[in-house]
PDB file of C-alpha atoms and ligand atoms in Angstrom:
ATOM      1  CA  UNK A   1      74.331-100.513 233.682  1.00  0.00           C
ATOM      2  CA  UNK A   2      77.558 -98.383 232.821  1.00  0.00           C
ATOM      3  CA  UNK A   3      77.512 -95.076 235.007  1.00  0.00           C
ATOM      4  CA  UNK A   4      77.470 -92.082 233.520  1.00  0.00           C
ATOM      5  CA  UNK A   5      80.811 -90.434 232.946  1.00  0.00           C
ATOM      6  CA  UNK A   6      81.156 -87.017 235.032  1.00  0.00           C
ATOM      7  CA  UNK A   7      81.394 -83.608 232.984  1.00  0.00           C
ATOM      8  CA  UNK A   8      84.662 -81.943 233.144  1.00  0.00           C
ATOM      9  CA  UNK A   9      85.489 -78.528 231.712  1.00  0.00           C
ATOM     10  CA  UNK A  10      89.511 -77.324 230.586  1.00  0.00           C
ATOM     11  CA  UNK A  11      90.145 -73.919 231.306  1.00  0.00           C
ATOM     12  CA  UNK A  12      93.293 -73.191 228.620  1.00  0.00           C
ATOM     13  CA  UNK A  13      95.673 -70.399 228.134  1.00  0.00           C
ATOM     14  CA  UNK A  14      98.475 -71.691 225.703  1.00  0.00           C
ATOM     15  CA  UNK A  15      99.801 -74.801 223.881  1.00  0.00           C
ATOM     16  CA  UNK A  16      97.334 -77.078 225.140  1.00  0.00           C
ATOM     17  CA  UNK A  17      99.202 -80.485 224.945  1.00  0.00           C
ATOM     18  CA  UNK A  18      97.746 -81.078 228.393  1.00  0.00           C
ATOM     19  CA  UNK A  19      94.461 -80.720 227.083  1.00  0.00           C
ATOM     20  CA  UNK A  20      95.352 -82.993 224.049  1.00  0.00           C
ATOM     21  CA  UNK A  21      96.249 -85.315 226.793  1.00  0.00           C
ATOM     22  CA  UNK A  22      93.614 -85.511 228.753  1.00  0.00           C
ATOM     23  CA  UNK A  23      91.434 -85.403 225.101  1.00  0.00           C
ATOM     24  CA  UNK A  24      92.891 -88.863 224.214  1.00  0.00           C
ATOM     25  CA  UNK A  25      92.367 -90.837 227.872  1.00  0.00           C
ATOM     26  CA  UNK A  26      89.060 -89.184 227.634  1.00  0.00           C
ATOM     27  CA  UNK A  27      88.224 -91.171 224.504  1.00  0.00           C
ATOM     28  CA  UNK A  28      89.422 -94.419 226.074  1.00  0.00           C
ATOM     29  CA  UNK A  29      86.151 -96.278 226.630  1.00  0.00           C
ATOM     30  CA  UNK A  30      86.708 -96.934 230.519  1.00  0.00           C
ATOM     31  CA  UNK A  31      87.211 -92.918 231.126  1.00  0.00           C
ATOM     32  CA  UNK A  32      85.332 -92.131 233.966  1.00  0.00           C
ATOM     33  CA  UNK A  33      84.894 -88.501 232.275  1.00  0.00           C
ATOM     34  CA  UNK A  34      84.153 -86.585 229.489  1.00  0.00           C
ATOM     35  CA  UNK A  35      85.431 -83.181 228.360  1.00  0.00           C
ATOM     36  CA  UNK A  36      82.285 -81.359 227.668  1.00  0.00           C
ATOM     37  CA  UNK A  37      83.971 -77.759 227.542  1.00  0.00           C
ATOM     38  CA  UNK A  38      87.082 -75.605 227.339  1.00  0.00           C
ATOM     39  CA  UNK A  39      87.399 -72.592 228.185  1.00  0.00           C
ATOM     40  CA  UNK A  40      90.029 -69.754 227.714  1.00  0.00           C
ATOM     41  CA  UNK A  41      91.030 -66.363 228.395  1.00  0.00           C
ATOM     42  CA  UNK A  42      92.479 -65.996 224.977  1.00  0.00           C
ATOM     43  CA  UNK A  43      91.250 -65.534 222.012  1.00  0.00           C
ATOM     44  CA  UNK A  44      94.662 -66.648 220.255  1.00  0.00           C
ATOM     45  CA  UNK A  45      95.197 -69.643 222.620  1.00  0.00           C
ATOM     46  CA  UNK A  46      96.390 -72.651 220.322  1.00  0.00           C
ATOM     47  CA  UNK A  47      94.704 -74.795 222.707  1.00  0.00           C
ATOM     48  CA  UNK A  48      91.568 -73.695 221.728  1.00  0.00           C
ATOM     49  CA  UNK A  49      92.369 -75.337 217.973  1.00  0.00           C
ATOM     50  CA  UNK A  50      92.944 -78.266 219.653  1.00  0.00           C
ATOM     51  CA  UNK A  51      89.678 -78.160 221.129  1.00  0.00           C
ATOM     52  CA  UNK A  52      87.963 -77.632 217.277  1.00  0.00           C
ATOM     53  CA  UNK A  53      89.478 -80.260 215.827  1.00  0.00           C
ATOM     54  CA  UNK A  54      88.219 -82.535 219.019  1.00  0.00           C
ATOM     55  CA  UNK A  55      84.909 -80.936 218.285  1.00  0.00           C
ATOM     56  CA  UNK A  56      84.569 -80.083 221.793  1.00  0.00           C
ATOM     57  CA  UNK A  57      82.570 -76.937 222.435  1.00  0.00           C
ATOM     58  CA  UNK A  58      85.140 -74.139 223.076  1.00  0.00           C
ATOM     59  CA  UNK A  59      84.830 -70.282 223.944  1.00  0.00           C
ATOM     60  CA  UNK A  60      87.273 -67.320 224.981  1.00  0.00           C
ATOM     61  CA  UNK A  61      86.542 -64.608 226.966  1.00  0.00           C
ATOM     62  CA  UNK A  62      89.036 -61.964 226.134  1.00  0.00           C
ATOM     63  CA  UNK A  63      89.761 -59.182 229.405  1.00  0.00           C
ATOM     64  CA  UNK A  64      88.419 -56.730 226.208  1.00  0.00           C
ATOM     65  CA  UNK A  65      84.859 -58.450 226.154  1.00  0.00           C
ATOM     66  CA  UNK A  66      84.517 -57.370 229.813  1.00  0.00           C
ATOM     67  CA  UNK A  67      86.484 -53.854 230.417  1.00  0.00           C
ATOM     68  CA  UNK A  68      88.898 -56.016 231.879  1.00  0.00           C
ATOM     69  CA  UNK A  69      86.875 -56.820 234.749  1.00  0.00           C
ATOM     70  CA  UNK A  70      88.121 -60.447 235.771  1.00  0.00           C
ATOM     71  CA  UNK A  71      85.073 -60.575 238.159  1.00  0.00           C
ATOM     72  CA  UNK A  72      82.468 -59.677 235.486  1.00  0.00           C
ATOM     73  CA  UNK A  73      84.602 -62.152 233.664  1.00  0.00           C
ATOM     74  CA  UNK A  74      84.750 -65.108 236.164  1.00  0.00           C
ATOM     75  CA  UNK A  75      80.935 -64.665 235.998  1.00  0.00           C
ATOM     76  CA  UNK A  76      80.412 -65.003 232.573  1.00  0.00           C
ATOM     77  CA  UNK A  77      82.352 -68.518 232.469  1.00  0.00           C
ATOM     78  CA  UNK A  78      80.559 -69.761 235.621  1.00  0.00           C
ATOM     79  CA  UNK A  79      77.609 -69.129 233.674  1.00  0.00           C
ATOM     80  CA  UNK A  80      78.766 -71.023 231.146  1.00  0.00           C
ATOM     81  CA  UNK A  81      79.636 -73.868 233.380  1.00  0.00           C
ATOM     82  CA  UNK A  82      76.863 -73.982 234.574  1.00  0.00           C
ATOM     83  CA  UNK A  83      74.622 -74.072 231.814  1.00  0.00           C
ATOM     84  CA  UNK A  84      76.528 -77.344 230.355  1.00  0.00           C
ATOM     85  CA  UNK A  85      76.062 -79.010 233.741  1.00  0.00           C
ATOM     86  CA  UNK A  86      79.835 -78.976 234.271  1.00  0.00           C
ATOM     87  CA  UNK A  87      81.246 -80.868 237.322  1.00  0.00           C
ATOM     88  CA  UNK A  88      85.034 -80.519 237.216  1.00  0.00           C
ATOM     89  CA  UNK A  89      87.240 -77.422 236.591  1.00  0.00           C
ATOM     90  CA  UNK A  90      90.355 -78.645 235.193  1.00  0.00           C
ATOM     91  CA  UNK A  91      93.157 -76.117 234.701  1.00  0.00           C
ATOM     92  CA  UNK A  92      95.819 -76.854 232.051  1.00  0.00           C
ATOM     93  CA  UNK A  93      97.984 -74.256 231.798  1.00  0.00           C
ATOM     94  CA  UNK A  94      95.362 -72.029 232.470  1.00  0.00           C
ATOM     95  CA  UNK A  95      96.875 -68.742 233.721  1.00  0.00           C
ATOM     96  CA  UNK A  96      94.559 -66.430 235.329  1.00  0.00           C
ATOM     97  CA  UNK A  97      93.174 -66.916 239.164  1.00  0.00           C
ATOM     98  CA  UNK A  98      89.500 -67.260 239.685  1.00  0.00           C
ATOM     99  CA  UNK A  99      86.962 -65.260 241.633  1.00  0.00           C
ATOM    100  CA  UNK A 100      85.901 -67.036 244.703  1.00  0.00           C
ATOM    101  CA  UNK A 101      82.566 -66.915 243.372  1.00  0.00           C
ATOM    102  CA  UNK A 102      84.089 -69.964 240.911  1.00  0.00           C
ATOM    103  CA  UNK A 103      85.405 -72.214 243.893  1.00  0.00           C
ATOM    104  CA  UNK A 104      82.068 -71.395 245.907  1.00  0.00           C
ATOM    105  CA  UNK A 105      80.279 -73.140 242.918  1.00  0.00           C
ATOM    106  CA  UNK A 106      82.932 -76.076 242.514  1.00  0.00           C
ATOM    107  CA  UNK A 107      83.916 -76.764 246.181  1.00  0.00           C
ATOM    108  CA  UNK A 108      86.837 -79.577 246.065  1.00  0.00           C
ATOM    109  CA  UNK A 109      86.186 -79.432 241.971  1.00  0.00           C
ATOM    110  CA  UNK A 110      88.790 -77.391 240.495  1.00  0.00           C
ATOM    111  CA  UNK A 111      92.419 -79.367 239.674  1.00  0.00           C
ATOM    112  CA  UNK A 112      95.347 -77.639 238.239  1.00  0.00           C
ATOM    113  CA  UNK A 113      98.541 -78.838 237.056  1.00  0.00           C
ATOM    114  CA  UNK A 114     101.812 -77.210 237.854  1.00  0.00           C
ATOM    115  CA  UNK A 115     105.288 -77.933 236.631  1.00  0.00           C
ATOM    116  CA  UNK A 116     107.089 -78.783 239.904  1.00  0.00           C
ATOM    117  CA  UNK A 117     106.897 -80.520 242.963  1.00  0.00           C
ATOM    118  CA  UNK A 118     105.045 -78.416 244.608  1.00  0.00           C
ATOM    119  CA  UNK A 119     105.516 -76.412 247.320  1.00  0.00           C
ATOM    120  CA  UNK A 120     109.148 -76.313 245.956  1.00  0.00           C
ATOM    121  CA  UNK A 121     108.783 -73.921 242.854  1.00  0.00           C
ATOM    122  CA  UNK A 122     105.005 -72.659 243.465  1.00  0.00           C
ATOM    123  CA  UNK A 123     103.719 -68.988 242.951  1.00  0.00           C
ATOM    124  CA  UNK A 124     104.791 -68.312 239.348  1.00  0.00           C
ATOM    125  CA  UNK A 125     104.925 -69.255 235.907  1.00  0.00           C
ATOM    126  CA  UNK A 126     108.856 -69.951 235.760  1.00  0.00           C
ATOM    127  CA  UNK A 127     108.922 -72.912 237.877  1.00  0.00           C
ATOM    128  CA  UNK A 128     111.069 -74.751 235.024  1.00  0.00           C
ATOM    129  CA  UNK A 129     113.235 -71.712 234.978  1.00  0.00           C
ATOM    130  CA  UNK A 130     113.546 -71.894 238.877  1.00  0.00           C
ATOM    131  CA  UNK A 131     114.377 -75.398 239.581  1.00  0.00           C
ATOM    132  CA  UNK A 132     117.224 -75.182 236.643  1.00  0.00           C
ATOM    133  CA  UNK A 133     118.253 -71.787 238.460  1.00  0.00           C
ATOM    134  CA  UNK A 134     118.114 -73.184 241.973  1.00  0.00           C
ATOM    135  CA  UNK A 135     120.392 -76.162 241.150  1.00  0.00           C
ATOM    136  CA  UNK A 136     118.029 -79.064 242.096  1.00  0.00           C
ATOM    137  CA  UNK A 137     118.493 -82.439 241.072  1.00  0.00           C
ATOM    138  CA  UNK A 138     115.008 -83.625 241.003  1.00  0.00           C
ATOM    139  CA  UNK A 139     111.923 -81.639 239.951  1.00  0.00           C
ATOM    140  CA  UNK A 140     108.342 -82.774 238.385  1.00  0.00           C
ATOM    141  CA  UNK A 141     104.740 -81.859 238.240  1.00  0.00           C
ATOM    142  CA  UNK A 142     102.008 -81.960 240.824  1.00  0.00           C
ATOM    143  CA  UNK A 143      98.125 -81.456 240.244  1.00  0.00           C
ATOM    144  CA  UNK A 144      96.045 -79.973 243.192  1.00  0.00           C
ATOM    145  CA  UNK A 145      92.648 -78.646 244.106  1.00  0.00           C
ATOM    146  CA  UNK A 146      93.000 -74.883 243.836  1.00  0.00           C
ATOM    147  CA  UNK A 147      91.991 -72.627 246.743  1.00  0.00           C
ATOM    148  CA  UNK A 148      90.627 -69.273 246.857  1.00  0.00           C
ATOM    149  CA  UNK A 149      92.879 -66.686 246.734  1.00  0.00           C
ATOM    150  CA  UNK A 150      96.340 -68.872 245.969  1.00  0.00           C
ATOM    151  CA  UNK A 151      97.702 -70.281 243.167  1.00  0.00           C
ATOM    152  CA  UNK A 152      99.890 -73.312 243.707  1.00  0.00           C
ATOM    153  CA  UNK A 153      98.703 -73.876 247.390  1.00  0.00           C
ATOM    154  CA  UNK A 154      96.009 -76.159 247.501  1.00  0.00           C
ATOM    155  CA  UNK A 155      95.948 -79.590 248.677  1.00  0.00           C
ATOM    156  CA  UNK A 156      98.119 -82.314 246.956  1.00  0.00           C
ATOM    157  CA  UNK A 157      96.122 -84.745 244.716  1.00  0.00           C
ATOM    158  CA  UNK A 158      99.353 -86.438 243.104  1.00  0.00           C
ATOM    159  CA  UNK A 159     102.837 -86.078 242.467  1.00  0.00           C
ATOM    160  CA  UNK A 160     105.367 -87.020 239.733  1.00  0.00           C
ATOM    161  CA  UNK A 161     109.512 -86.533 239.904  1.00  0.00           C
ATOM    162  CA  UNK A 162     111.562 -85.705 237.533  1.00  0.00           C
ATOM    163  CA  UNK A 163     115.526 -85.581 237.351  1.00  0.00           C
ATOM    164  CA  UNK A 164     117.057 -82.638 236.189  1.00  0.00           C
ATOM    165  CA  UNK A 165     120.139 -83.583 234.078  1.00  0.00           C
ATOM    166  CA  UNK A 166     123.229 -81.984 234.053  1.00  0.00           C
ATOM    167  CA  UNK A 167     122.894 -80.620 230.668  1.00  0.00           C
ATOM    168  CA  UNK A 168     119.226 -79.967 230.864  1.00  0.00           C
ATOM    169  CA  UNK A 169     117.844 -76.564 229.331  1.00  0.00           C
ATOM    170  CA  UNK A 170     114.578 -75.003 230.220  1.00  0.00           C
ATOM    171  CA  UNK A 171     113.235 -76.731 227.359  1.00  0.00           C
ATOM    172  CA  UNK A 172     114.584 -80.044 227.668  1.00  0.00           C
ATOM    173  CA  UNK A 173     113.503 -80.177 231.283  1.00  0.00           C
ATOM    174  CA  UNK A 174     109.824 -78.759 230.371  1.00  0.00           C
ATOM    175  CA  UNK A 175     109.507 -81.294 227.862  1.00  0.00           C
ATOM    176  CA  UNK A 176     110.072 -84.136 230.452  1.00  0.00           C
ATOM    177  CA  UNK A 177     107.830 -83.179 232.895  1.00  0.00           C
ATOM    178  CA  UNK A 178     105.162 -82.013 230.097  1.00  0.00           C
ATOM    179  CA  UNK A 179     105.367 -85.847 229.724  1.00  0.00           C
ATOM    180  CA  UNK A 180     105.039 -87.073 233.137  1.00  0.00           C
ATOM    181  CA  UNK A 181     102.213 -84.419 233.328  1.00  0.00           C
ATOM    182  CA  UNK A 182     100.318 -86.274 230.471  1.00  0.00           C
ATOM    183  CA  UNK A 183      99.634 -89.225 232.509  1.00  0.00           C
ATOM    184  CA  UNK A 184      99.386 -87.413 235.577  1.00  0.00           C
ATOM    185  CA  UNK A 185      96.651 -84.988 235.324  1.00  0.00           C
ATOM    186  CA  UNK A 186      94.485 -87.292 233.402  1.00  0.00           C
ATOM    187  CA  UNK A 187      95.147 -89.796 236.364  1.00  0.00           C
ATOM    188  CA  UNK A 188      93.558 -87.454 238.439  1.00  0.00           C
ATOM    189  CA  UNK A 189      90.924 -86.839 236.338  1.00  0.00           C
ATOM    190  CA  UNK A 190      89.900 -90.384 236.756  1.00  0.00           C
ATOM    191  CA  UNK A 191      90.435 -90.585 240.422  1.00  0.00           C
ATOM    192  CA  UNK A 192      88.013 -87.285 241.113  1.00  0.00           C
ATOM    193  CA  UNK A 193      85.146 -88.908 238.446  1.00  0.00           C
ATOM    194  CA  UNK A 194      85.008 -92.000 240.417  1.00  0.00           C
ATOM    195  CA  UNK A 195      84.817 -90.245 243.494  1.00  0.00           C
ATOM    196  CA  UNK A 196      88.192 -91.773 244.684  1.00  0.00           C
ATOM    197  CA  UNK A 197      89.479 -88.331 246.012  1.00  0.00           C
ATOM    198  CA  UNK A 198      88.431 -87.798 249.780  1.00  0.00           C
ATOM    199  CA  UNK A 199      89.690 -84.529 251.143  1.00  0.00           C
ATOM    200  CA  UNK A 200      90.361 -83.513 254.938  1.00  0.00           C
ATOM    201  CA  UNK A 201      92.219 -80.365 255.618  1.00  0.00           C
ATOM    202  CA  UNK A 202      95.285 -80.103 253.731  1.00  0.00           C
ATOM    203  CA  UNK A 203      95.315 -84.493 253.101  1.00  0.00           C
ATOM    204  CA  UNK A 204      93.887 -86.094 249.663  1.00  0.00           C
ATOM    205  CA  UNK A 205      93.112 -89.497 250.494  1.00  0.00           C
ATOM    206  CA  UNK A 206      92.832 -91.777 247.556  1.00  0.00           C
ATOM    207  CA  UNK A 207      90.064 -94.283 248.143  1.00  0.00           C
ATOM    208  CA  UNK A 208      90.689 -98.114 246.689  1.00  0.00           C
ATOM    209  CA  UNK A 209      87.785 -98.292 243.328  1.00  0.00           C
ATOM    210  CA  UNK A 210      86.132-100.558 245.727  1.00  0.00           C
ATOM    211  CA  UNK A 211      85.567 -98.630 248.866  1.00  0.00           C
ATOM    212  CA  UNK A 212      84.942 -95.667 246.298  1.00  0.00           C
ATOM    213  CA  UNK A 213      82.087 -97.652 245.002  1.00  0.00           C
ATOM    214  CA  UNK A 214      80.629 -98.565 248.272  1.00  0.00           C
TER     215      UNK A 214
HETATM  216  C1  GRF B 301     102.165 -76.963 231.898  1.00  0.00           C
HETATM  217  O1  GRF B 301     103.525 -77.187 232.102  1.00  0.00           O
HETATM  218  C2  GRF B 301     101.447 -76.763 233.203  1.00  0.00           C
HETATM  219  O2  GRF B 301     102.049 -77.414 234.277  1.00  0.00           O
HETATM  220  C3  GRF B 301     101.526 -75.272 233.413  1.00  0.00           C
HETATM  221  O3  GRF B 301     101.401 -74.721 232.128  1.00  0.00           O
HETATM  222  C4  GRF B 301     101.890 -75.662 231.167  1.00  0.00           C
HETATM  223  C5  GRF B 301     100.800 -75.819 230.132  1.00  0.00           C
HETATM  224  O4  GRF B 301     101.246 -76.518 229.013  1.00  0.00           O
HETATM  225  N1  GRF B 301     100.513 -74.826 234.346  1.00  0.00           N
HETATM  226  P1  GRF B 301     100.213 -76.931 227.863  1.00  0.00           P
HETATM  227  O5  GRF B 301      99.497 -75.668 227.399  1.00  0.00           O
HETATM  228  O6  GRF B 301      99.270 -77.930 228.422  1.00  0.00           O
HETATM  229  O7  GRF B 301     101.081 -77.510 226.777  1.00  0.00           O
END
């Protein structure tokens, strides 16, 4: 009997072609996971189009709703989550920090995506911008398991350079690593929904799909 793929929320802020990534592996027959959910902050997020045309069930909750009370907030959305039977946070350019209550809920459940190889570039939301002001010659895009409390900190799930070219702008060089992100963070997707992700400390081992199935 095929096992039954694991439910996975997107928590969106902006453009969303992450999301529209992770929307087309997800319809790939062998995807170990289905976006049930996505989630924003804002009201105006494009991403959240993306998510109607999908027809994937989407909601924002604007700071307004909640007299901008990110706790209050954070609550709201965990309800949410929970109430859909949600089993994976995934945050594509999502870019607000969540209560503790949220990582409490989701222990070793909550991915992001960030546009450098982290820690190189982490704490912000001009990482493009800094590796093109820094000078480096290689960049890329990591996803990790969020922490409490930090954003780009968390454990390393995987990893994917890119060169910066000499005549690279900040949108050239975004546009690259959008696309190694594409395949990225719905590789890791995959990887947490068939329990291949084993985590101790600051390590993510990745488990072969047999000893995963074991
Ligand atoms: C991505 O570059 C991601 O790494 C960062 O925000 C950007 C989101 O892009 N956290 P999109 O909305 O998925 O197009």
């Amino acid at each position: 009997m095929a096992r039954s793929r694991r439910r996975v929320a997107v928590f969106v802020s902006g453009r969303g072609s992450n999301l529209t990534a992770l929307l087309k592996r997800a319809a790939e027959p062998d995807f170990p996971g289905e976006i049930v959910l996505v989630l924003s902050n804002k009201t105006e997020a494009p991403a959240l189009q993306i998510a109607r045309k999908w027809n994937v069930p989407c909601k924002a909750f604007p700071a307004e709703d909640f007299r901008r009370d990110r706790g209050a907030r954070d609550l709201a959305m965990l309800e949410r989550l929970r109430h859909d039977e949600v089993e994976l946070i995934v945050c594509a350019g999502y870019n607000m920090l969540f209560i503790d209550e949220i990582f409490k809920a989701y222990p070793d459940a909550v991915l992001n995506v960030h546009p450098s190889l982290l820690p190189a570039f982490g704490g912000g939301m001009h990482a493009v911008e800094d590796a093109l002001a820094y000078g480096a010659k290689v960049t890329g895009c990591t996803v990790q398991l969020i922490e409490p409390g930090e954003a780009d900190g968390g454990p390393i799930v995987l990893q994917s350079p890119v060169p910066i070219e000499p005549d690279d702008d900040v949108e050239s060089l975004h546009q690259r690593i959008h696309e190694a992100e594409w395949k990225l963070l719905p590789d890791a997707v995959a990887l947490w929904c068939e329990n291949r992700l084993v985590r101790d400390g600051r390590h993510v081992r990745i488990l072969s799909p047999e000893l995963a199935r074991a």
